[in-house]
C-alpha cells in the first residue's frame, strides 16, 4: 500500500520558500530542509524531487503569489500615481519591518545564481518582462483617465519604475529611514506629472 503523507504539501512548500528566501540556495543544505520542514529526506525526494527541484518549486510559488497580490493591489487603486506611491511605500514598510532583512526573493536569487544558472536567468528575465508589463498596463490606465499625459513614453516609464522598485527593495534592506526612502519615491514619481 502507498504511504499516506502526513504533511500538507502546499504549506511545506511555503516553509521551504521562506528558508531558501532567508538563506539562499547554496547556503541551505538538505539537512537544513529536513530540520526546518519537519519531514524526512525520503518524503522531500518523493514529493518535490531533490533540493534544486524543491527550490525551483518554492521560487515559482513565491512569484505566483506575488504576481496575484501585485495585480490585485493595483486593480484596487483609484489613482495610478497614488497607486504606485502606495506600492512603493508598502515595499519599503515591509522591508523595514522584516527583522531578518530578507529583501526580495527574486533579487536575492538574481544576485546569487546569475550568470551561472541559465534556467534561472530565463526565469528572472520572464519575471522582469511580466512585471514591466503589469506596470505598463497600469500606466495606460492613467493615460486613458487623463491622469498621465499621452505624450509620455509609457514603456520606458514602466521599465524605469520596475528598476526603481527593485532598487528600493535592495536599499531598504540596510536603510531603514522610511521618510528618506519615500522622498526618493516622490521624486521619481514626478516623472508621471504632465
Coordinates of N, CA and C in Angstrom, one line a residue:
X1 N 0.8 -1.2 0.0 CA 0.0 0.0 0.0 C 0.9 1.2 0.0
X2 N 0.4 2.3 -0.7 CA 1.2 3.5 -0.7 C 1.1 4.2 0.6
X3 N 2.2 4.9 1.0 CA 2.2 5.6 2.3 C 1.4 6.9 2.1
X4 N 0.7 7.2 3.2 CA -0.1 8.4 3.3 C 0.8 9.5 3.8
X5 N 0.8 10.6 3.1 CA 1.6 11.8 3.5 C 1.0 12.4 4.8
X6 N 1.9 12.7 5.7 CA 1.4 13.2 7.0 C 1.7 14.7 7.1
X7 N 1.8 15.4 5.9 CA 2.1 16.8 5.9 C 1.3 17.4 4.7
X8 N 1.1 18.7 4.8 CA 0.4 19.5 3.8 C 1.5 20.0 2.8
X9 N 1.4 19.5 1.5 CA 2.4 19.8 0.5 C 2.5 21.3 0.3
X10 N 1.4 22.0 0.2 CA 1.4 23.5 -0.1 C 2.0 24.3 1.1
X11 N 1.6 23.9 2.3 CA 2.2 24.5 3.5 C 3.7 24.3 3.6
X12 N 4.1 23.0 3.3 CA 5.5 22.7 3.4 C 6.3 23.4 2.3
X13 N 5.7 23.6 1.1 CA 6.4 24.4 0.1 C 6.6 25.8 0.5
X14 N 5.6 26.4 1.2 CA 5.7 27.7 1.7 C 6.8 27.9 2.7
X15 N 7.0 26.9 3.5 CA 8.0 26.9 4.5 C 9.4 26.8 3.8
X16 N 9.5 25.9 2.8 CA 10.7 25.8 2.1 C 11.1 27.1 1.4
X17 N 10.1 27.8 0.9 CA 10.3 29.1 0.2 C 10.9 30.0 1.2
X18 N 10.4 30.1 2.4 CA 10.9 31.0 3.5 C 12.3 30.7 3.8
X19 N 12.7 29.4 3.9 CA 14.0 29.0 4.2 C 15.0 29.4 3.1
X20 N 14.7 29.1 1.8 CA 15.5 29.5 0.7 C 15.6 31.0 0.6
X21 N 14.5 31.7 0.8 CA 14.5 33.1 0.7 C 15.4 33.7 1.8
X22 N 15.4 33.2 2.9 CA 16.3 33.7 4.0 C 17.7 33.4 3.8
X23 N 18.0 32.1 3.5 CA 19.4 31.6 3.4 C 20.0 31.6 2.0
X24 N 19.2 31.6 1.0 CA 19.7 31.4 -0.3 C 19.8 29.9 -0.7
X25 N 20.0 29.6 -1.9 CA 20.0 28.2 -2.4 C 21.2 27.5 -1.9
X26 N 22.4 28.0 -2.1 CA 23.7 27.3 -1.8 C 23.9 27.2 -0.3
X27 N 23.4 28.1 0.5 CA 23.6 28.0 2.0 C 22.6 27.2 2.7
X28 N 21.6 26.7 1.9 CA 20.6 25.8 2.5 C 20.9 24.4 2.2
X29 N 21.2 23.6 3.2 CA 21.6 22.2 2.9 C 20.3 21.3 3.0
X30 N 20.4 20.1 2.5 CA 19.3 19.2 2.6 C 18.9 18.9 4.0
X31 N 19.9 18.9 4.9 CA 19.6 18.6 6.3 C 18.9 19.8 6.9
X32 N 19.2 21.1 6.4 CA 18.5 22.3 6.9 C 17.0 22.1 6.5
X33 N 16.8 21.6 5.3 CA 15.4 21.5 4.8 C 14.7 20.4 5.7
X34 N 15.3 19.3 6.0 CA 14.7 18.3 6.8 C 14.4 18.8 8.2
X35 N 15.3 19.5 8.8 CA 15.1 20.1 10.1 C 14.0 21.2 10.1
X36 N 14.0 22.1 9.1 CA 13.1 23.2 9.1 C 11.7 22.7 8.7
X37 N 11.6 21.8 7.7 CA 10.3 21.4 7.3 C 9.6 20.3 8.2
X38 N 10.5 19.7 9.0 CA 10.0 18.6 9.9 C 9.5 17.4 9.2
X39 N 10.1 17.1 8.0 CA 9.8 15.9 7.3 C 11.1 15.2 6.9
X40 N 11.1 13.9 6.6 CA 12.4 13.3 6.3 C 12.8 13.4 4.8
X41 N 14.0 13.1 4.6 CA 14.6 13.2 3.2 C 13.8 12.5 2.2
X42 N 13.4 11.3 2.5 CA 12.6 10.4 1.6 C 11.3 11.1 1.1
X43 N 10.7 11.8 2.1 CA 9.4 12.5 1.8 C 9.7 13.7 0.9
X44 N 10.8 14.4 1.2 CA 11.2 15.5 0.3 C 11.4 15.0 -1.1
X45 N 12.2 14.0 -1.3 CA 12.5 13.5 -2.6 C 11.3 13.0 -3.3
X46 N 10.4 12.2 -2.6 CA 9.2 11.6 -3.2 C 8.2 12.7 -3.6
X47 N 8.2 13.8 -2.8 CA 7.1 14.8 -3.1 C 7.6 15.9 -4.1
X48 N 8.8 16.3 -3.9 CA 9.3 17.5 -4.6 C 10.5 17.2 -5.5
X49 N 11.2 16.1 -5.4 CA 12.4 15.8 -6.1 C 13.6 16.2 -5.2
X50 N 14.7 16.5 -5.7 CA 15.9 16.9 -4.9 C 15.8 18.4 -4.5
X51 N 16.9 18.8 -3.9 CA 17.0 20.2 -3.4 C 16.7 21.2 -4.5
X52 N 17.3 21.0 -5.7 CA 17.1 22.0 -6.7 C 15.6 22.1 -7.2
X53 N 15.0 20.9 -7.3 CA 13.6 20.8 -7.7 C 12.7 21.5 -6.7
X54 N 13.0 21.3 -5.4 CA 12.2 21.9 -4.4 C 12.4 23.4 -4.4
X55 N 13.7 23.8 -4.6 CA 14.0 25.3 -4.7 C 13.2 25.9 -5.9
X56 N 13.2 25.2 -7.1 CA 12.5 25.7 -8.2 C 11.0 25.9 -8.0
X57 N 10.4 24.9 -7.3 CA 9.0 24.9 -6.9 C 8.7 26.0 -5.9
X58 N 9.6 26.2 -5.0 CA 9.4 27.3 -4.0 C 9.5 28.6 -4.6
X59 N 10.5 28.8 -5.5 CA 10.7 30.1 -6.2 C 9.5 30.4 -7.1
X60 N 9.0 29.4 -7.8 CA 7.8 29.6 -8.6 C 6.6 30.0 -7.7
X61 N 6.5 29.3 -6.6 CA 5.4 29.6 -5.6 C 5.4 31.1 -5.2
X62 N 6.6 31.6 -4.9 CA 6.8 33.0 -4.5 C 6.4 33.9 -5.6
X63 N 6.8 33.6 -6.8 CA 6.4 34.5 -7.9 C 4.9 34.5 -8.2
X64 N 4.3 33.3 -8.1 CA 2.9 33.2 -8.4 C 2.1 34.0 -7.3
X65 N 2.5 33.8 -6.1 CA 1.8 34.6 -5.0 C 2.0 36.1 -5.2
X66 N 3.2 36.5 -5.4 CA 3.5 37.9 -5.6 C 2.8 38.5 -6.8
X67 N 2.7 37.8 -7.9 CA 2.0 38.3 -9.0 C 0.5 38.6 -8.8
X68 N -0.1 37.6 -8.1 CA -1.5 37.8 -7.8 C -1.7 38.9 -6.8
X69 N -0.9 39.1 -5.8 CA -1.0 40.2 -4.9 C -0.8 41.5 -5.6
X70 N 0.2 41.6 -6.4 CA 0.5 42.8 -7.1 C -0.7 43.3 -8.0
X71 N -1.2 42.3 -8.8 CA -2.3 42.7 -9.7 C -3.5 43.1 -8.9
X72 N -3.8 42.3 -7.8 CA -5.0 42.7 -7.0 C -4.8 44.1 -6.4
X73 N -3.6 44.4 -5.9 CA -3.3 45.6 -5.3 C -3.6 46.8 -6.3
X74 N -3.0 46.7 -7.5 CA -3.1 47.7 -8.5 C -4.5 47.9 -9.0
X75 N -5.2 46.8 -9.1 CA -6.6 46.9 -9.6 C -7.5 47.6 -8.5
X76 N -7.1 47.6 -7.3 CA -7.9 48.2 -6.2 C -7.6 49.7 -6.1
X77 N -6.7 50.2 -6.9 CA -6.3 51.6 -6.7 C -7.1 52.6 -7.7
X78 N -7.5 53.7 -7.1 CA -8.3 54.6 -7.9 C -7.4 55.6 -8.7
X79 N -6.2 55.8 -8.2 CA -5.3 56.8 -8.9 C -4.0 56.0 -9.2
X80 N -3.5 56.2 -10.4 CA -2.3 55.5 -10.8 C -1.1 56.0 -10.1
X81 N -1.0 57.3 -10.0 CA 0.1 57.9 -9.3 C 0.1 57.5 -7.8
X82 N -1.0 57.7 -7.2 CA -1.1 57.3 -5.8 C -0.9 55.8 -5.6
X83 N -1.4 55.0 -6.6 CA -1.2 53.6 -6.5 C 0.2 53.2 -6.5
X84 N 1.0 53.8 -7.4 CA 2.5 53.5 -7.4 C 3.1 53.9 -6.1
X85 N 2.7 55.1 -5.6 CA 3.3 55.5 -4.3 C 3.0 54.5 -3.2
X86 N 1.7 54.1 -3.1 CA 1.3 53.1 -2.1 C 2.1 51.8 -2.3
X87 N 2.3 51.4 -3.5 CA 3.0 50.1 -3.8 C 4.4 50.3 -3.3
X88 N 5.1 51.4 -3.6 CA 6.5 51.6 -3.1 C 6.5 51.7 -1.6
X89 N 5.6 52.4 -1.1 CA 5.5 52.6 0.4 C 5.3 51.3 1.1
X90 N 4.5 50.4 0.6 CA 4.2 49.1 1.1 C 5.5 48.3 1.1
X91 N 6.2 48.3 0.0 CA 7.5 47.6 -0.2 C 8.5 48.1 0.8
X92 N 8.6 49.4 1.0 CA 9.6 49.9 2.0 C 9.2 49.5 3.4
X93 N 7.9 49.6 3.8 CA 7.5 49.3 5.1 C 7.7 47.8 5.4
X94 N 7.4 47.0 4.4 CA 7.7 45.5 4.5 C 9.1 45.2 4.8
X95 N 10.0 45.9 4.0 CA 11.5 45.6 4.2 C 12.0 46.1 5.6
X96 N 11.5 47.3 6.0 CA 12.0 47.9 7.2 C 11.5 47.1 8.4
X97 N 10.3 46.5 8.3 CA 9.7 45.7 9.4 C 10.3 44.3 9.5
X98 N 10.9 43.9 8.4 CA 11.4 42.5 8.4 C 12.7 42.4 9.1
X99 N 12.7 41.8 10.3 CA 13.9 41.7 11.2 C 15.0 40.8 10.6
X100 N 14.6 39.9 9.7 CA 15.6 39.0 9.0 C 16.2 39.7 7.8
X101 N 15.7 40.8 7.4 CA 16.3 41.6 6.3 C 16.4 40.7 5.0
X102 N 15.4 39.9 4.7 CA 15.4 39.0 3.6 C 15.4 39.8 2.2
X103 N 14.8 40.9 2.2 CA 14.7 41.6 0.9 C 13.7 40.9 0.0
X104 N 14.0 41.1 -1.3 CA 13.1 40.4 -2.4 C 13.7 39.1 -2.8
X105 N 13.0 38.1 -2.8 CA 13.5 36.7 -3.1 C 14.0 36.7 -4.6
X106 N 13.3 37.4 -5.5 CA 13.7 37.4 -6.9 C 15.1 38.1 -7.0
X107 N 15.3 39.2 -6.3 CA 16.6 39.9 -6.4 C 17.7 39.0 -5.7
X108 N 17.3 38.4 -4.6 CA 18.3 37.5 -3.9 C 18.8 36.4 -4.9
X109 N 17.8 35.8 -5.5 CA 18.1 34.7 -6.5 C 19.0 35.2 -7.6
X110 N 18.6 36.4 -8.1 CA 19.4 37.0 -9.2 C 20.9 37.2 -8.8
X111 N 21.1 37.8 -7.7 CA 22.5 38.1 -7.3 C 23.2 36.8 -6.9
X112 N 22.5 35.8 -6.4 CA 23.2 34.5 -6.0 C 23.5 33.6 -7.2
X113 N 22.5 33.5 -8.2 CA 22.6 32.4 -9.2 C 22.9 32.9 -10.6
X114 N 22.7 34.2 -10.9 CA 23.0 34.6 -12.3 C 24.4 35.2 -12.2
X115 N 25.3 34.9 -13.2 CA 25.0 34.4 -14.5 C 25.3 32.9 -14.6
X116 N 25.5 32.2 -13.5 CA 25.9 30.8 -13.6 C 24.8 29.7 -13.9
X117 N 23.6 30.1 -13.8 CA 22.4 29.2 -14.0 C 21.5 29.8 -15.1
X118 N 21.6 29.2 -16.3 CA 20.9 29.7 -17.4 C 19.4 29.6 -17.3
X119 N 18.9 28.5 -16.6 CA 17.5 28.3 -16.4 C 16.9 29.4 -15.5
X120 N 17.7 29.7 -14.4 CA 17.2 30.7 -13.5 C 17.3 32.1 -14.2
X121 N 18.3 32.3 -15.0 CA 18.4 33.6 -15.8 C 17.1 33.7 -16.7
X122 N 16.7 32.7 -17.3 CA 15.5 32.8 -18.2 C 14.2 33.1 -17.3
X123 N 14.2 32.5 -16.1 CA 13.0 32.7 -15.2 C 13.0 34.2 -14.8
X124 N 14.2 34.7 -14.4 CA 14.3 36.1 -14.0 C 13.9 37.0 -15.1
X125 N 14.4 36.7 -16.3 CA 14.0 37.6 -17.4 C 12.5 37.6 -17.7
X126 N 11.9 36.4 -17.6 CA 10.5 36.3 -17.8 C 9.7 37.1 -16.7
X127 N 10.2 37.0 -15.5 CA 9.6 37.7 -14.4 C 9.7 39.2 -14.6
X128 N 10.8 39.7 -15.1 CA 11.0 41.1 -15.4 C 10.0 41.6 -16.5
X129 N 9.9 40.8 -17.5 CA 9.0 41.1 -18.6 C 7.6 41.2 -18.1
X130 N 7.2 40.2 -17.2 CA 5.9 40.2 -16.7 C 5.6 41.5 -15.8
X131 N 6.6 41.8 -14.9 CA 6.4 43.0 -14.0 C 6.3 44.3 -14.8
X132 N 7.2 44.4 -15.8 CA 7.2 45.7 -16.6 C 5.8 45.7 -17.3
X133 N 5.3 44.6 -17.8 CA 4.0 44.6 -18.5 C 2.9 45.0 -17.6
X134 N 2.9 44.6 -16.3 CA 1.9 45.0 -15.3 C 2.0 46.5 -15.1
X135 N 3.2 47.0 -14.9 CA 3.4 48.4 -14.7 C 2.9 49.2 -15.9
X136 N 3.3 48.7 -17.1 CA 2.9 49.4 -18.3 C 1.3 49.5 -18.5
X137 N 0.7 48.4 -18.2 CA -0.8 48.4 -18.3 C -1.4 49.3 -17.2
X138 N -0.8 49.4 -16.1 CA -1.3 50.3 -15.0 C -1.1 51.7 -15.5
X139 N 0.0 52.0 -16.1 CA 0.3 53.4 -16.6 C -0.7 53.8 -17.7
X140 N -1.1 52.8 -18.5 CA -2.0 53.1 -19.6 C -3.4 53.4 -19.1
X141 N -3.7 52.9 -17.9 CA -5.0 53.3 -17.3 C -4.9 54.8 -16.9
X142 N -3.8 55.2 -16.4 CA -3.6 56.6 -16.1 C -3.6 57.5 -17.3
X143 N -3.1 57.0 -18.4 CA -3.2 57.8 -19.7 C -4.7 57.9 -20.1
X144 N -5.4 56.8 -20.1 CA -6.8 56.7 -20.5 C -7.7 57.7 -19.7
X145 N -7.3 57.8 -18.4 CA -8.1 58.6 -17.5 C -7.7 60.1 -17.5
X146 N -6.6 60.4 -18.2 CA -6.1 61.8 -18.3 C -5.2 62.1 -17.1
X147 N -4.9 61.2 -16.2 CA -4.0 61.4 -15.1 C -2.6 61.5 -15.5
X148 N -2.2 60.8 -16.6 CA -0.9 60.8 -17.1 C -0.9 61.3 -18.6
X149 N 0.0 62.1 -19.0 CA 0.0 62.7 -20.4 C 0.2 61.6 -21.4
X150 N -0.5 61.6 -22.5 CA -0.4 60.7 -23.6 C 0.9 60.9 -24.3
X151 N 1.6 61.9 -24.0 CA 2.9 62.2 -24.7 C 4.1 61.4 -24.0
X152 N 3.8 60.9 -22.8 CA 4.8 60.1 -22.0 C 5.1 58.8 -22.7
X153 N 6.4 58.4 -22.6 CA 6.8 57.1 -23.1 C 6.5 56.0 -22.0
X154 N 5.3 55.4 -22.2 CA 4.8 54.5 -21.1 C 5.7 53.3 -20.9
X155 N 6.2 52.8 -22.0 CA 7.1 51.6 -22.0 C 8.4 51.9 -21.2
X156 N 9.0 53.0 -21.5 CA 10.2 53.4 -20.7 C 9.9 53.7 -19.3
X157 N 8.8 54.4 -19.0 CA 8.4 54.7 -17.6 C 8.2 53.4 -16.8
X158 N 7.5 52.4 -17.5 CA 7.3 51.1 -16.8 C 8.6 50.4 -16.5
X159 N 9.5 50.5 -17.4 CA 10.9 49.9 -17.2 C 11.6 50.6 -16.1
X160 N 11.6 51.9 -16.1 CA 12.2 52.7 -15.0 C 11.6 52.4 -13.7
X161 N 10.3 52.4 -13.6 CA 9.6 52.1 -12.3 C 9.9 50.7 -11.8
X162 N 10.1 49.7 -12.7 CA 10.5 48.4 -12.3 C 11.9 48.4 -11.7
X163 N 12.8 49.1 -12.4 CA 14.2 49.2 -11.9 C 14.2 49.9 -10.6
X164 N 13.5 50.9 -10.4 CA 13.5 51.7 -9.2 C 12.9 50.8 -8.0
X165 N 11.8 50.1 -8.4 CA 11.2 49.2 -7.4 C 12.1 48.2 -6.8
X166 N 12.9 47.6 -7.8 CA 13.9 46.6 -7.3 C 15.0 47.3 -6.5
X167 N 15.4 48.5 -6.9 CA 16.5 49.2 -6.2 C 16.0 49.6 -4.8
X168 N 14.8 50.0 -4.7 CA 14.3 50.4 -3.4 C 14.2 49.2 -2.4
X169 N 14.0 48.0 -3.0 CA 13.9 46.8 -2.2 C 15.3 46.5 -1.7
X170 N 16.3 46.7 -2.5 CA 17.7 46.4 -2.1 C 18.1 47.5 -1.0
X171 N 17.9 48.7 -1.3 CA 18.4 49.8 -0.4 C 17.7 49.7 1.0
X172 N 16.4 49.3 1.0 CA 15.7 49.3 2.2 C 16.1 48.1 3.1
X173 N 16.9 47.2 2.6 CA 17.5 46.1 3.4 C 18.4 46.7 4.5
X174 N 19.1 47.8 4.1 CA 20.1 48.4 5.0 C 19.7 49.8 5.5
X175 N 18.9 50.5 4.7 CA 18.5 51.8 5.1 C 17.1 51.8 5.6
X176 N 16.9 52.0 6.9 CA 15.6 51.9 7.5 C 14.9 53.2 7.7
X177 N 15.4 54.3 7.1 CA 14.8 55.6 7.2 C 13.6 55.7 6.2
X178 N 12.4 55.4 6.6 CA 11.3 55.3 5.7 C 11.0 56.7 5.1
X179 N 11.2 57.8 5.8 CA 10.9 59.1 5.3 C 11.8 59.4 4.2
X180 N 13.1 59.1 4.3 CA 14.1 59.4 3.2 C 13.8 58.5 2.0
X181 N 13.4 57.3 2.2 CA 13.1 56.4 1.1 C 11.9 56.9 0.4
X182 N 10.9 57.3 1.1 CA 9.7 57.8 0.5 C 9.9 59.1 -0.3
X183 N 10.9 59.9 0.2 CA 11.2 61.2 -0.5 C 11.8 60.8 -1.9
X184 N 12.6 59.7 -1.9 CA 13.1 59.3 -3.2 C 11.9 58.8 -4.1
X185 N 11.0 58.1 -3.5 CA 9.8 57.6 -4.3 C 9.1 58.8 -4.9
X186 N 8.9 59.9 -4.1 CA 8.1 61.0 -4.6 C 8.9 61.7 -5.7
X187 N 10.2 61.8 -5.6 CA 11.0 62.4 -6.6 C 10.8 61.6 -8.0
X188 N 10.9 60.3 -7.9 CA 10.8 59.5 -9.1 C 9.4 59.6 -9.7
X189 N 8.4 59.7 -8.8 CA 7.0 59.7 -9.3 C 6.7 61.1 -10.0
X190 N 7.5 62.1 -9.8 CA 7.3 63.4 -10.5 C 7.4 63.2 -12.0
X191 N 8.0 62.1 -12.4 CA 8.1 61.8 -13.9 C 6.8 61.5 -14.5
X192 N 5.8 61.2 -13.6 CA 4.4 60.9 -14.1 C 3.6 62.2 -14.3
X193 N 4.1 63.3 -13.7 CA 3.4 64.5 -13.8 C 3.4 65.0 -15.3
X194 N 2.3 65.7 -15.6 CA 2.2 66.2 -17.0 C 3.2 67.3 -17.3

